[in-house]
């Protein structure tokens, strides 16, 4: 599950993951024809865990001969407003294969000197040279819609965003999701035949004479959980008259809980009393619980006494 903070972000992430591979890491390369949008993207991306590393000297050296002297070769790569289709394609090719990046974002804001359709076609062609393991995102900052040529390259459909911040948020969500997917999946619990039989015996017995829903009694719950290998604090259901003797046998400290078919959430009705560490405290708590159930006219089947263990120390 991927959490989105807005409906827009939900669709932005869905478009990315439905068209591109899962990013292998948070390192992003940015190619743009305007420095401002590149910086906005980097600021938003860094806030949400993306990284914008320096490109290798080899990549930088390959970019310098065909880009204008005014171009910024630090990541984001700012080709300036005069960037041609050929410069877009070649820059995407070089930055896309740089070993220091895991994903590529290409930004275009229409100046008067280039045609959006030609740039879109150049981006589509360049994206086809980026390794298939790296996602490619685009930002087309135009109110006239994205040219259809953007989706005609080897990668077919490319995720496109109107603003750089949207692209940064979508990619950061995909990076977090990809990181989660690399974590160990764990080992599913497999019950032994004996444990399976023990659980099945409890369930079959309980369901034998009922037709609707019900809650298991504390003893049955303990049997099922212990058969599954889940350790429980020692507990015993007893009557009010035998509570003190049961407490002495279990040891202290204890918690006392009502057992009643008329009470689902015990704490809501004062049906749980904690911190009982003496026989007198147990006797007083039981007396209080009995009185509370009588006031509610709830049936009392017994008192559950359970050991309390202190939390493990933190190191």
Tab-separated table of C-alpha atoms in Angstrom:
chain	number	residue	atom	x	y	z
A	1	UNK	CA	0.000	0.000	0.000
A	2	UNK	CA	1.304	3.451	-0.931
A	3	UNK	CA	-0.097	6.385	0.984
A	4	UNK	CA	-0.991	9.501	-1.035
A	5	UNK	CA	-1.731	12.807	0.674
A	6	UNK	CA	-3.945	14.165	-2.115
A	7	UNK	CA	-6.031	12.795	-4.965
A	8	UNK	CA	-3.604	14.417	-7.402
A	9	UNK	CA	-0.675	12.589	-5.807
A	10	UNK	CA	-2.611	9.307	-5.980
A	11	UNK	CA	-2.918	9.585	-9.766
A	12	UNK	CA	0.640	10.888	-10.131
A	13	UNK	CA	2.067	7.816	-8.385
A	14	UNK	CA	-0.241	5.443	-10.260
A	15	UNK	CA	0.848	6.853	-13.633
A	16	UNK	CA	4.512	6.446	-12.706
A	17	UNK	CA	4.278	2.863	-11.429
A	18	UNK	CA	2.060	1.746	-14.308
A	19	UNK	CA	4.514	2.903	-16.971
A	20	UNK	CA	8.005	2.719	-15.434
A	21	UNK	CA	10.176	0.226	-13.551
A	22	UNK	CA	10.517	0.427	-9.789
A	23	UNK	CA	13.396	2.773	-8.899
A	24	UNK	CA	16.358	0.894	-7.453
A	25	UNK	CA	17.361	3.817	-5.260
A	26	UNK	CA	16.788	7.507	-4.450
A	27	UNK	CA	19.484	9.022	-6.715
A	28	UNK	CA	17.966	11.259	-9.380
A	29	UNK	CA	19.412	12.924	-12.443
A	30	UNK	CA	17.617	16.007	-13.782
A	31	UNK	CA	17.775	17.457	-17.292
A	32	UNK	CA	16.078	20.814	-17.850
A	33	UNK	CA	16.031	23.873	-20.085
A	34	UNK	CA	15.328	26.200	-17.156
A	35	UNK	CA	17.234	26.405	-13.898
A	36	UNK	CA	14.301	27.489	-11.733
A	37	UNK	CA	12.100	24.408	-12.216
A	38	UNK	CA	15.130	22.180	-11.703
A	39	UNK	CA	15.861	23.793	-8.346
A	40	UNK	CA	12.194	23.559	-7.307
A	41	UNK	CA	12.248	19.870	-8.128
A	42	UNK	CA	15.470	19.292	-6.200
A	43	UNK	CA	14.192	21.174	-3.153
A	44	UNK	CA	10.969	19.182	-3.035
A	45	UNK	CA	12.761	15.924	-3.752
A	46	UNK	CA	15.360	16.349	-1.016
A	47	UNK	CA	12.591	17.145	1.459
A	48	UNK	CA	11.048	13.745	0.683
A	49	UNK	CA	14.176	11.621	0.612
A	50	UNK	CA	15.455	11.920	-2.952
A	51	UNK	CA	19.141	12.532	-3.624
A	52	UNK	CA	20.633	14.566	-6.464
A	53	UNK	CA	24.263	13.393	-6.732
A	54	UNK	CA	27.074	14.759	-8.820
A	55	UNK	CA	27.500	13.030	-12.157
A	56	UNK	CA	30.720	11.242	-12.952
A	57	UNK	CA	33.561	13.307	-14.448
A	58	UNK	CA	33.216	11.225	-17.605
A	59	UNK	CA	29.579	12.294	-18.030
A	60	UNK	CA	30.366	15.929	-17.334
A	61	UNK	CA	33.235	15.886	-19.830
A	62	UNK	CA	30.949	14.388	-22.484
A	63	UNK	CA	28.291	17.052	-21.934
A	64	UNK	CA	30.587	20.069	-22.148
A	65	UNK	CA	31.418	20.050	-25.911
A	66	UNK	CA	27.850	20.250	-27.254
A	67	UNK	CA	26.097	22.364	-24.595
A	68	UNK	CA	26.360	26.182	-24.448
A	69	UNK	CA	29.076	27.682	-22.242
A	70	UNK	CA	26.322	29.109	-20.028
A	71	UNK	CA	24.858	25.655	-19.307
A	72	UNK	CA	24.982	24.363	-15.753
A	73	UNK	CA	26.629	20.963	-15.614
A	74	UNK	CA	25.946	20.291	-11.955
A	75	UNK	CA	22.933	18.102	-11.290
A	76	UNK	CA	20.286	19.376	-12.276
A	77	UNK	CA	21.745	19.804	-15.767
A	78	UNK	CA	20.535	23.208	-17.012
A	79	UNK	CA	20.895	23.309	-20.809
A	80	UNK	CA	19.359	26.871	-20.787
A	81	UNK	CA	16.334	28.011	-22.790
A	82	UNK	CA	17.950	27.605	-26.203
A	83	UNK	CA	18.278	23.815	-25.818
A	84	UNK	CA	17.565	22.090	-29.125
A	85	UNK	CA	15.931	18.714	-29.718
A	86	UNK	CA	19.338	17.218	-30.474
A	87	UNK	CA	20.758	18.577	-27.225
A	88	UNK	CA	17.842	17.128	-25.285
A	89	UNK	CA	18.342	13.703	-26.821
A	90	UNK	CA	22.093	13.595	-26.302
A	91	UNK	CA	21.934	14.945	-22.744
A	92	UNK	CA	19.300	12.386	-21.791
A	93	UNK	CA	21.452	9.622	-23.282
A	94	UNK	CA	24.501	10.619	-21.252
A	95	UNK	CA	22.813	11.390	-17.961
A	96	UNK	CA	20.586	8.317	-18.214
A	97	UNK	CA	23.528	5.900	-18.313
A	98	UNK	CA	25.468	7.650	-15.554
A	99	UNK	CA	26.125	5.072	-12.807
A	100	UNK	CA	25.464	7.638	-10.090
A	101	UNK	CA	21.721	7.881	-10.776
A	102	UNK	CA	18.778	5.525	-10.331
A	103	UNK	CA	16.107	7.593	-12.114
A	104	UNK	CA	15.860	10.460	-14.594
A	105	UNK	CA	13.510	13.452	-14.673
A	106	UNK	CA	13.362	15.610	-17.809
A	107	UNK	CA	11.869	19.114	-17.580
A	108	UNK	CA	10.709	21.269	-20.465
A	109	UNK	CA	9.267	24.766	-20.270
A	110	UNK	CA	8.372	26.135	-23.742
A	111	UNK	CA	10.459	29.114	-24.831
A	112	UNK	CA	9.824	30.921	-28.122
A	113	UNK	CA	12.795	29.324	-29.865
A	114	UNK	CA	11.727	25.649	-29.880
A	115	UNK	CA	8.645	23.674	-30.844
A	116	UNK	CA	7.175	21.547	-28.024
A	117	UNK	CA	6.328	18.685	-30.391
A	118	UNK	CA	9.941	18.445	-31.583
A	119	UNK	CA	11.277	18.520	-28.049
A	120	UNK	CA	8.775	15.878	-26.996
A	121	UNK	CA	9.927	13.611	-29.804
A	122	UNK	CA	13.554	14.180	-28.813
A	123	UNK	CA	12.795	13.308	-25.190
A	124	UNK	CA	10.977	10.147	-26.264
A	125	UNK	CA	13.936	9.084	-28.383
A	126	UNK	CA	16.453	9.849	-25.646
A	127	UNK	CA	14.413	8.004	-23.020
A	128	UNK	CA	14.711	4.875	-25.137
A	129	UNK	CA	18.473	4.845	-24.538
A	130	UNK	CA	18.159	4.960	-20.732
A	131	UNK	CA	18.700	1.541	-19.105
A	132	UNK	CA	15.416	-0.297	-18.671
A	133	UNK	CA	15.955	-0.536	-14.908
A	134	UNK	CA	15.767	3.249	-14.504
A	135	UNK	CA	12.434	5.089	-14.547
A	136	UNK	CA	12.123	8.200	-16.728
A	137	UNK	CA	9.705	10.987	-15.756
A	138	UNK	CA	8.902	14.158	-17.671
A	139	UNK	CA	7.665	17.596	-16.686
A	140	UNK	CA	5.965	19.625	-19.443
A	141	UNK	CA	5.201	23.068	-18.046
A	142	UNK	CA	2.669	24.108	-20.650
A	143	UNK	CA	-1.041	24.907	-20.626
A	144	UNK	CA	-1.479	23.560	-24.169
A	145	UNK	CA	-1.257	19.887	-23.256
A	146	UNK	CA	1.508	17.370	-23.804
A	147	UNK	CA	2.401	16.623	-27.439
A	148	UNK	CA	1.457	13.104	-28.526
A	149	UNK	CA	4.996	12.574	-29.822
A	150	UNK	CA	6.191	12.251	-26.222
A	151	UNK	CA	4.728	8.745	-26.091
A	152	UNK	CA	5.993	7.481	-29.440
A	153	UNK	CA	9.502	6.459	-28.431
A	154	UNK	CA	10.872	3.011	-27.518
A	155	UNK	CA	9.497	3.313	-23.975
A	156	UNK	CA	6.056	4.215	-25.255
A	157	UNK	CA	4.063	6.055	-22.563
A	158	UNK	CA	6.111	8.296	-20.275
A	159	UNK	CA	4.651	9.729	-17.046
A	160	UNK	CA	4.199	13.460	-17.475
A	161	UNK	CA	3.611	16.148	-14.866
A	162	UNK	CA	2.683	19.796	-15.145
A	163	UNK	CA	4.885	20.943	-12.270
A	164	UNK	CA	8.275	19.694	-11.018
A	165	UNK	CA	7.034	19.269	-7.455
A	166	UNK	CA	4.466	16.702	-8.601
A	167	UNK	CA	7.163	14.626	-10.253
A	168	UNK	CA	9.333	14.780	-7.141
A	169	UNK	CA	6.501	13.628	-4.883
A	170	UNK	CA	5.539	10.770	-7.188
A	171	UNK	CA	9.106	9.524	-7.528
A	172	UNK	CA	9.791	9.780	-3.789
A	173	UNK	CA	6.695	7.657	-3.110
A	174	UNK	CA	7.906	5.064	-5.623
A	175	UNK	CA	11.360	5.036	-4.015
A	176	UNK	CA	9.875	4.404	-0.567
A	177	UNK	CA	7.723	1.619	-1.992
A	178	UNK	CA	10.698	0.070	-3.772
A	179	UNK	CA	12.756	0.187	-0.580
A	180	UNK	CA	9.945	-1.545	1.328
A	181	UNK	CA	9.766	-4.292	-1.303
A	182	UNK	CA	13.438	-5.141	-0.778
A	183	UNK	CA	12.919	-5.947	2.901
A	184	UNK	CA	12.785	-9.615	3.944
A	185	UNK	CA	9.292	-11.042	3.561
A	186	UNK	CA	9.640	-13.134	6.698
A	187	UNK	CA	8.732	-16.765	7.163
A	188	UNK	CA	5.037	-17.671	7.315
A	189	UNK	CA	4.100	-19.672	10.377
A	190	UNK	CA	3.350	-23.307	9.604
A	191	UNK	CA	1.596	-25.225	12.346
A	192	UNK	CA	2.664	-28.747	13.171
A	193	UNK	CA	0.034	-31.438	12.747
A	194	UNK	CA	-0.351	-31.598	16.516
A	195	UNK	CA	-0.842	-27.826	16.841
A	196	UNK	CA	-3.252	-27.805	13.919
A	197	UNK	CA	-5.299	-30.575	15.526
A	198	UNK	CA	-5.363	-28.728	18.857
A	199	UNK	CA	-6.655	-25.532	17.250
A	200	UNK	CA	-9.181	-27.429	15.125
A	201	UNK	CA	-10.502	-29.273	18.193
A	202	UNK	CA	-11.200	-25.982	19.975
A	203	UNK	CA	-12.889	-24.390	16.979
A	204	UNK	CA	-15.014	-27.449	16.180
A	205	UNK	CA	-16.152	-27.753	19.789
A	206	UNK	CA	-17.066	-24.088	20.075
A	207	UNK	CA	-18.946	-23.980	16.772
A	208	UNK	CA	-20.793	-27.264	17.279
A	209	UNK	CA	-23.851	-25.735	18.934
A	210	UNK	CA	-23.937	-22.161	17.637
A	211	UNK	CA	-25.352	-20.603	14.482
A	212	UNK	CA	-24.190	-17.010	14.760
A	213	UNK	CA	-21.044	-15.146	15.741
A	214	UNK	CA	-19.460	-15.462	19.169
A	215	UNK	CA	-16.360	-14.631	21.190
A	216	UNK	CA	-14.090	-17.374	22.483
A	217	UNK	CA	-13.745	-17.815	26.220
A	218	UNK	CA	-10.333	-16.803	27.667
A	219	UNK	CA	-9.266	-20.418	28.126
A	220	UNK	CA	-10.031	-21.278	24.520
A	221	UNK	CA	-8.185	-18.185	23.297
A	222	UNK	CA	-5.134	-19.228	25.326
A	223	UNK	CA	-5.236	-22.749	23.875
A	224	UNK	CA	-5.378	-21.477	20.279
A	225	UNK	CA	-2.589	-18.913	20.735
A	226	UNK	CA	-0.295	-21.265	22.621
A	227	UNK	CA	-0.775	-23.956	19.973
A	228	UNK	CA	0.382	-21.373	17.416
A	229	UNK	CA	3.511	-20.701	19.447
A	230	UNK	CA	2.406	-17.337	20.862
A	231	UNK	CA	3.516	-16.954	24.470
A	232	UNK	CA	0.944	-15.587	26.911
A	233	UNK	CA	1.171	-14.300	30.443
A	234	UNK	CA	-0.149	-16.895	32.858
A	235	UNK	CA	-3.876	-16.497	33.434
A	236	UNK	CA	-6.729	-18.361	35.076
A	237	UNK	CA	-10.464	-17.852	35.144
A	238	UNK	CA	-11.923	-18.180	38.599
A	239	UNK	CA	-14.987	-17.360	40.667
A	240	UNK	CA	-15.151	-14.317	42.945
A	241	UNK	CA	-15.017	-16.593	45.990
A	242	UNK	CA	-11.841	-18.356	44.798
A	243	UNK	CA	-10.086	-15.281	43.420
A	244	UNK	CA	-7.668	-14.731	46.287
A	245	UNK	CA	-6.568	-18.376	46.340
A	246	UNK	CA	-6.077	-18.289	42.573
A	247	UNK	CA	-4.041	-15.095	42.863
A	248	UNK	CA	-1.726	-16.695	45.423
A	249	UNK	CA	-1.137	-19.573	43.042
A	250	UNK	CA	-0.449	-17.334	40.011
A	251	UNK	CA	1.785	-14.821	41.774
A	252	UNK	CA	1.836	-11.024	41.654
A	253	UNK	CA	1.336	-8.442	40.227
A	254	UNK	CA	-1.972	-9.226	38.528
A	255	UNK	CA	-4.751	-7.705	36.480
A	256	UNK	CA	-8.380	-8.661	37.111
A	257	UNK	CA	-10.896	-8.697	34.242
A	258	UNK	CA	-14.583	-9.522	34.155
A	259	UNK	CA	-15.738	-12.485	32.069
A	260	UNK	CA	-19.211	-11.666	30.812
A	261	UNK	CA	-21.137	-12.375	27.603
A	262	UNK	CA	-22.818	-8.995	28.045
A	263	UNK	CA	-19.553	-7.012	28.013
A	264	UNK	CA	-17.426	-6.818	24.867
A	265	UNK	CA	-15.062	-3.922	25.694
A	266	UNK	CA	-14.239	-4.471	29.340
A	267	UNK	CA	-12.306	-1.281	29.945
A	268	UNK	CA	-15.232	0.862	28.733
A	269	UNK	CA	-17.370	-0.339	31.659
A	270	UNK	CA	-14.664	-0.451	34.314
A	271	UNK	CA	-14.257	-4.196	33.902
A	272	UNK	CA	-10.447	-4.156	34.175
A	273	UNK	CA	-8.400	-3.347	37.286
A	274	UNK	CA	-4.605	-3.258	37.076
A	275	UNK	CA	-1.748	-3.374	39.548
A	276	UNK	CA	-2.991	-5.926	42.078
A	277	UNK	CA	-0.027	-6.998	44.199
A	278	UNK	CA	-1.546	-8.299	47.448
A	279	UNK	CA	-4.389	-10.630	48.466
A	280	UNK	CA	-6.237	-7.652	49.916
A	281	UNK	CA	-5.949	-5.755	46.638
A	282	UNK	CA	-7.328	-8.752	44.726
A	283	UNK	CA	-10.253	-9.134	47.133
A	284	UNK	CA	-11.095	-5.419	46.861
A	285	UNK	CA	-10.853	-5.446	43.070
A	286	UNK	CA	-13.119	-8.484	42.769
A	287	UNK	CA	-15.689	-6.873	45.019
A	288	UNK	CA	-15.617	-3.741	42.854
A	289	UNK	CA	-15.977	-5.718	39.613
A	290	UNK	CA	-18.932	-7.703	40.936
A	291	UNK	CA	-20.683	-4.479	42.004
A	292	UNK	CA	-20.090	-2.864	38.602
A	293	UNK	CA	-21.563	-5.817	36.731
A	294	UNK	CA	-24.583	-5.828	39.051
A	295	UNK	CA	-25.153	-2.133	38.368
A	296	UNK	CA	-25.182	-2.858	34.635
A	297	UNK	CA	-27.321	-5.961	35.143
A	298	UNK	CA	-24.676	-7.877	33.208
A	299	UNK	CA	-24.138	-11.582	33.687
A	300	UNK	CA	-20.843	-12.393	35.366
A	301	UNK	CA	-19.368	-15.783	34.427
A	302	UNK	CA	-16.185	-15.278	36.387
A	303	UNK	CA	-13.043	-13.262	36.980
A	304	UNK	CA	-9.942	-13.617	34.819
A	305	UNK	CA	-6.713	-13.079	36.737
A	306	UNK	CA	-3.571	-12.613	34.634
A	307	UNK	CA	0.047	-11.913	35.475
A	308	UNK	CA	1.527	-8.522	34.633
A	309	UNK	CA	5.121	-8.366	33.450
A	310	UNK	CA	7.196	-5.175	33.394
A	311	UNK	CA	8.320	-3.882	29.979
A	312	UNK	CA	11.717	-4.929	28.717
A	313	UNK	CA	14.443	-2.361	29.419
A	314	UNK	CA	15.520	-0.193	26.498
A	315	UNK	CA	19.230	-0.075	25.711
